[in-house]
XYZ file of C-alpha atoms in Angstrom:
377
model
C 0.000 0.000 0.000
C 1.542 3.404 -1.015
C 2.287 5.964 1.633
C 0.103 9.255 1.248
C 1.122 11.286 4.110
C 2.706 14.011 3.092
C 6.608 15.277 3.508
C 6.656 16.058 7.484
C 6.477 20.049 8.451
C 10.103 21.871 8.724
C 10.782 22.287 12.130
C 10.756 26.085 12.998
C 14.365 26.935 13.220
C 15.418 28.251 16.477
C 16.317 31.915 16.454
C 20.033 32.717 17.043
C 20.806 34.015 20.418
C 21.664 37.642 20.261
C 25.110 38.814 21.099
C 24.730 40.728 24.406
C 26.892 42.171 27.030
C 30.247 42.316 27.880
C 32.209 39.578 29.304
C 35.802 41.009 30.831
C 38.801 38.921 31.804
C 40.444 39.913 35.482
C 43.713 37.701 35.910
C 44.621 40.131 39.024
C 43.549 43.007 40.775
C 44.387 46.135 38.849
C 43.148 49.844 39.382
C 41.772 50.224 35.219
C 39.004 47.669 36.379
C 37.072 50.304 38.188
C 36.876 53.255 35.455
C 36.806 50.876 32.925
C 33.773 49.197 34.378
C 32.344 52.615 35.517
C 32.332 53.038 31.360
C 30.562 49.378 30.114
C 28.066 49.548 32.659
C 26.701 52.317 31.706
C 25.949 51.021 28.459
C 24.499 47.696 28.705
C 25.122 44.048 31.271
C 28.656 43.218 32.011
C 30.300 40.250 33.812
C 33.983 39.822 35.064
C 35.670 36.670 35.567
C 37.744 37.471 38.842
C 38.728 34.170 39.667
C 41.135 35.466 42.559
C 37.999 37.283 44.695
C 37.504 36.379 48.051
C 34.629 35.262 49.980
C 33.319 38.456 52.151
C 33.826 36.695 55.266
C 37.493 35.878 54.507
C 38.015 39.591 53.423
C 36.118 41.021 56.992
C 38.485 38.598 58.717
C 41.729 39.206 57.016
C 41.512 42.976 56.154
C 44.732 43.865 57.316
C 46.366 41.570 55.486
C 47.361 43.514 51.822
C 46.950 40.307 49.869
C 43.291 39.407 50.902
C 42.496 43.254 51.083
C 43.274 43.578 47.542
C 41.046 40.614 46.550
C 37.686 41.713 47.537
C 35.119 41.825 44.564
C 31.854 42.720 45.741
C 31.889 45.502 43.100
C 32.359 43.622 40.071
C 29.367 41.980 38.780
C 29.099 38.440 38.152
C 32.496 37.676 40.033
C 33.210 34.864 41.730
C 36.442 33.290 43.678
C 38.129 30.122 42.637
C 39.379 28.766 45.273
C 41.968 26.518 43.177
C 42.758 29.503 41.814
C 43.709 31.438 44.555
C 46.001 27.993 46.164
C 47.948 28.211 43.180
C 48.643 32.138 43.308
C 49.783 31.126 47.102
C 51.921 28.027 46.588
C 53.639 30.645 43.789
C 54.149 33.139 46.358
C 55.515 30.755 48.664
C 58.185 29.224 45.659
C 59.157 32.819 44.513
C 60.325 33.627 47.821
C 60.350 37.322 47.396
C 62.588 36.913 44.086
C 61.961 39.535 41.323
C 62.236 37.411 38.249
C 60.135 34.374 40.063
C 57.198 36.951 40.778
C 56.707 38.600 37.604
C 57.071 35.006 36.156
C 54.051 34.038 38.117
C 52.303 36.480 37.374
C 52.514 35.633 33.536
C 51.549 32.806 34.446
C 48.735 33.210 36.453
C 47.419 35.505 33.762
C 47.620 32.431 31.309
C 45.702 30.221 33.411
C 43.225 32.826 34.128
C 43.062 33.394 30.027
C 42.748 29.431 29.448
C 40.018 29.247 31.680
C 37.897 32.114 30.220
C 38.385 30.546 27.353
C 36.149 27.402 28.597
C 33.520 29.254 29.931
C 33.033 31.705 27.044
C 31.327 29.024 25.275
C 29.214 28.085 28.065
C 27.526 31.430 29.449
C 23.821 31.396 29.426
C 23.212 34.964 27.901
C 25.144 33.468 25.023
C 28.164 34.828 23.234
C 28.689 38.462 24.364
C 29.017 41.110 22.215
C 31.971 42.537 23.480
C 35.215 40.723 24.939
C 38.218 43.021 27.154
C 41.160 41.621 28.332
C 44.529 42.403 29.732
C 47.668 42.001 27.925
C 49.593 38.289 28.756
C 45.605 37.252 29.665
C 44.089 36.745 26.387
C 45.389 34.967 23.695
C 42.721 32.156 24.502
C 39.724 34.251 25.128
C 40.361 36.279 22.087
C 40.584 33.355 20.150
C 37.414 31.498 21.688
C 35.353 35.453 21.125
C 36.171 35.618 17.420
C 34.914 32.045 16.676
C 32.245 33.180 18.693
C 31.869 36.319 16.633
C 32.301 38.908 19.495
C 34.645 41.982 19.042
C 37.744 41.596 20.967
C 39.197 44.731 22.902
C 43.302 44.095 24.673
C 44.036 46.241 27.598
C 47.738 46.664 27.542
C 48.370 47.059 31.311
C 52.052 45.813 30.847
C 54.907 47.032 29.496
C 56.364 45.625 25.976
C 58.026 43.186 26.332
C 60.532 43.714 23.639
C 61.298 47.361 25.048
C 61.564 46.861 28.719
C 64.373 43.866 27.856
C 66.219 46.199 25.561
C 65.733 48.893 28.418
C 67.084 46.356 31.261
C 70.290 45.674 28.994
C 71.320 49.042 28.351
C 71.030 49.421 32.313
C 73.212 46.474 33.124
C 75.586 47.993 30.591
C 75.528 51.105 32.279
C 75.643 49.209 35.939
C 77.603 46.140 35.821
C 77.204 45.995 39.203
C 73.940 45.902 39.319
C 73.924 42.155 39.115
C 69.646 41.927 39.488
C 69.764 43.825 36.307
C 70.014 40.837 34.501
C 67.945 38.599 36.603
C 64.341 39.060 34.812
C 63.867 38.466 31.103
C 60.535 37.152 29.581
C 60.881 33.727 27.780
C 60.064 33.244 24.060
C 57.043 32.503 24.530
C 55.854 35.459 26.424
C 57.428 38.046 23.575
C 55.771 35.749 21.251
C 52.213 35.604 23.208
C 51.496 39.540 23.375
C 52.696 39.882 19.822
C 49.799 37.478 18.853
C 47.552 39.536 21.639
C 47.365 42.636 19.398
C 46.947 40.605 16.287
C 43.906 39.230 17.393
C 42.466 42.508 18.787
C 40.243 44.676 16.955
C 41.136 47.883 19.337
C 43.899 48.286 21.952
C 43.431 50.345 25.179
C 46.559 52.129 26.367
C 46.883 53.218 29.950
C 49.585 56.270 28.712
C 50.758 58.119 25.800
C 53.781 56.521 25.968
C 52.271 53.434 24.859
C 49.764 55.053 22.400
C 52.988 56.501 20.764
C 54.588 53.350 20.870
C 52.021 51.022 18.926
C 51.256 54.045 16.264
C 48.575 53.406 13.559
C 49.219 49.704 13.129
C 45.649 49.333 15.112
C 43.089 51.216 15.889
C 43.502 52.701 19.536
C 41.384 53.726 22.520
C 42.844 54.883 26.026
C 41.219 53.578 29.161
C 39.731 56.149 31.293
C 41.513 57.218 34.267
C 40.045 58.703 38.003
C 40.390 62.897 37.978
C 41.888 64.452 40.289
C 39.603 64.543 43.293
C 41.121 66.298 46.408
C 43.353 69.403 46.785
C 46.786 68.931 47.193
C 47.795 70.046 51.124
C 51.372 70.708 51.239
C 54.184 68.578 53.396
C 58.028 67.527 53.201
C 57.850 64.574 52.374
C 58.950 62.681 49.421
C 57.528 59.472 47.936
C 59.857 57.208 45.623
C 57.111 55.272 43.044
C 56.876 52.058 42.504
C 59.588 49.569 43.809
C 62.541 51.979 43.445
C 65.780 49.311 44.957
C 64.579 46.883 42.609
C 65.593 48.762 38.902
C 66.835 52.562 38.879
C 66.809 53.362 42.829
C 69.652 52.127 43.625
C 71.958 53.879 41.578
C 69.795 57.301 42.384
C 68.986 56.927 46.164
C 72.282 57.137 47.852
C 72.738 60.349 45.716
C 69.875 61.963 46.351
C 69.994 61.277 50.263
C 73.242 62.966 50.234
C 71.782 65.910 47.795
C 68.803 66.543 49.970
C 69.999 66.383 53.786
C 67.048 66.436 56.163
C 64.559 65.435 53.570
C 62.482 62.167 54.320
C 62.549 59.787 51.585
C 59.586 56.978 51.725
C 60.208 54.008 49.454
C 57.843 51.001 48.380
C 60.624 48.086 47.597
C 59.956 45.103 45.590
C 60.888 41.660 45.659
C 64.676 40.884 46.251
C 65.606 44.689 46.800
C 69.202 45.663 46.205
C 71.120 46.872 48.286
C 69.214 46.220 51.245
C 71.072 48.531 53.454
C 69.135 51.388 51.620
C 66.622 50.468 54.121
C 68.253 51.074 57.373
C 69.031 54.378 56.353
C 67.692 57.197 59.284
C 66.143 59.204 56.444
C 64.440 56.662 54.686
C 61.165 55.096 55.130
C 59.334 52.358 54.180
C 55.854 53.487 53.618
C 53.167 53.277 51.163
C 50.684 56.289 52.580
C 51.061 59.856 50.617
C 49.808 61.761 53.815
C 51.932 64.415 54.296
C 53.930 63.885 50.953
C 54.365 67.031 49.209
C 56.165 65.603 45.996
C 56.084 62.406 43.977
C 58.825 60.976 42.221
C 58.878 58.605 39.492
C 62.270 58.112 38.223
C 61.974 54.613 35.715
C 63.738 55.171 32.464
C 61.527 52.512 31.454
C 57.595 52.479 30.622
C 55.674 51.663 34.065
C 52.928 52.778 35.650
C 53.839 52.990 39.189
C 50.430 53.329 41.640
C 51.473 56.305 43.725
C 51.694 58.020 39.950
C 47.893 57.788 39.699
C 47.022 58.139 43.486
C 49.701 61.317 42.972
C 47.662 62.727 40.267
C 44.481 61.640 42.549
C 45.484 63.824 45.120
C 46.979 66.481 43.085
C 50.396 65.921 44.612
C 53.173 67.408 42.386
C 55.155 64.348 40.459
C 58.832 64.863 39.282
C 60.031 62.202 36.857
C 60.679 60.838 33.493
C 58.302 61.068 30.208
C 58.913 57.304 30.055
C 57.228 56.777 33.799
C 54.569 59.318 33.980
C 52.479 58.238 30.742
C 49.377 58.636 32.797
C 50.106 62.247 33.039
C 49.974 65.473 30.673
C 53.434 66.118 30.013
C 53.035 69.916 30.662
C 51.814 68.753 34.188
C 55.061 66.885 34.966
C 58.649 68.731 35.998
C 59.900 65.511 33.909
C 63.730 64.973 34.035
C 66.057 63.209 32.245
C 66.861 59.771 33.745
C 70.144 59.020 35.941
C 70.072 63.230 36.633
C 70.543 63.906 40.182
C 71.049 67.781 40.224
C 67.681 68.028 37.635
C 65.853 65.776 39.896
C 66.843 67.730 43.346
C 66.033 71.418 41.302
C 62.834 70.156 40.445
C 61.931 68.593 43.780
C 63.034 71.915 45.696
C 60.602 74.167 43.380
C 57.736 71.330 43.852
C 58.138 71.441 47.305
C 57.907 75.282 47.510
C 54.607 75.480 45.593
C 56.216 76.017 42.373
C 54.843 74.709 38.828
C 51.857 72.759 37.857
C 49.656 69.940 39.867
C 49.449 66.710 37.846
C 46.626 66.090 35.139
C 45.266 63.449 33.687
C 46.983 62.885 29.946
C 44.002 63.181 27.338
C 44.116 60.822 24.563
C 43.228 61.639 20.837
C 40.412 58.695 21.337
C 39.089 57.060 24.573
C 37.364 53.924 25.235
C 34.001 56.207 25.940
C 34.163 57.877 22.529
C 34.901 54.601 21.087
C 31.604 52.291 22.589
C 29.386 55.427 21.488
């Protein structure tokens, strides 16, 4: 007997789920995440993967403590803690043993397992693919790669200095100091040049944190600059003077000693890194160790390499005048900055004197040709 039914109704296809929100990658705590989340939030859903956020109680409990301080997310929505995540940044803190070239190792890698594991749940989130995809440089070759299958537009915060410039900057140091031995301690691997070269060739827009950097990658890519705090308290004058960033671990050493002995009965306050050299720096009567601005009345920021040292931007938070090189005050207008040239003691001391007596500009924020606000508009 023939069949008569007819051919069976198509199935209604199922409509495609629409790309929506913005999905950003946090390997570590870093100060962009709050502007920069200020700026996607106002303009649609956004979640963070945080994987190294705490659990409130833990943070209550341990508040004193910088590490677990640092690690409180109740801010950033959709974040949650890993608590593998966070044994592994500890058993790498315990193996590095304060060493400079073991601690910015780990944190490469933490940012790659943080990137691998975006990666995984990209394809998995329940609003489906997001539209939008930011993450820091050394932290995204994997999620960028997993967004553009997925057809979202990938955005690389570069938060970290080249990679090819800082190791050509840290050999023409250790020329210049032989003795210097931890000169020569830190250098990248292959892998890592190799990984944020392939970082901005996946992007389709770089954020910068600094002109320096915005000069640096030139029109090769298009180029947005994250969006920095303004300047929100008046600057109240004091004597002290704040060496940024971890200042016995590069250029300090060489500078320190001769600025102690240029500037008698001036306080110097350091912040040293890992594996500081020469320790003795520390036991000196006029130096302290001390991370507080109160009663700092000028910054200095001395790298002759690109960085971004924090007391820069709380400097420029505060209004407190900031003496340094172009090459370490990217966040800064140039015109705002008594910038000197690097390895210049009697500059340096001129321009701290005339800071310190009310003279020349307060810092300002550097303004970009483009910013990340002009560019989601």
């Amino acid at each position: 007997m023939a069949d008569t039914a007819g051919p069976e109704p198509e199935q209604p296809k199922q409509p495609k789920r629409p790309n929506v929100g913005v999905f950003v990658v946090a390997p570590e705590p870093a100060d962009w995440l709050g502007p920069v989340l200020e700026v996607l939030q106002a303009r649609g859903p956004v979640e963070v993967f945080a994987p190294w956020v705490l659990p409130g109680a833990v943070v209550r409990l341990g508040r004193r403590v910088g590490f677990v301080r640092r690690r409180e997310g109740h801010d950033l929505p959709g974040a949650r803690g890993r608590g593998w995540f966070t044994a592994a940044e500890l058993l790498a803190r315990a193996f590095a043993r304060g060493k400079t070239a073991r601690t910015l190792a780990n944190r490469v890698h933490m940012r790659a397992l943080a990137d691998a594991t975006a990666a995984l749940l990209l394809g998995r989130r329940e609003a489906g693919p997001p539209r939008l995809v930011l993450a820091p440089s050394l932290g995204a070759r994997r999620s960028f790669a997993r967004a553009r299958a997925l057809g979202s537009t990938c955005v690389l915060v570069e938060d970290m200095p080249d990679l090819d410039s800082l190791v050509d900057g840290l050999d023409r140091m250790a020329r210049a100091h032989p003795r210097a031995s931890f000169l020569r301690n830190h250098r990248p691997r292959a892998r890592d040049h190799a990984r944020q070269r392939a970082e901005r060739w996946q992007s389709d827009v770089i954020a910068v944190r600094g002109r320096v950097a915005w000069q640096r990658l030139g029109d090769a890519k298009e180029r947005v600059a994250i969006p920095q705090e303004p300047s929100r308290a008046t600057h109240r004058s004091g004597l002290a003077i704040a060496f940024a960033g971890p200042p016995l671990a590069r250029c300090g050493s060489t500078q320190l000693p001769a600025l102690l002995e240029a500037l008698p009965g001036r306080e110097l306050r350091v912040q040293p890194g890992p594996a500081a050299e020469p320790s003795g720096l520390l036991e000196h009567p006029r130096v302290r160790v001390d991370r507080s601005l109160d009663g700092v009345g000028v910054v200095l920021s001395l790298s002759p390499l690109e960085s971004h040292p924090s007391a820069v931007t709380a400097a420029l938070e505060r209004g407190i005048p900031v003496v340094g090189t172009l090459a370490s005050t990217g966040l800064l207008e140039p015109a705002s900055v008594r910038a000197v040239e690097p390895g210049d003691t009697a500059a340096t001391v001129r321009a701290i004197e005339a800071a310190l007596a009310g003279e020349g500009p307060s810092p300002r924020a550097w303004l970009p040709p483009r910013s990340l606000l002009e560019w989601l508009d």
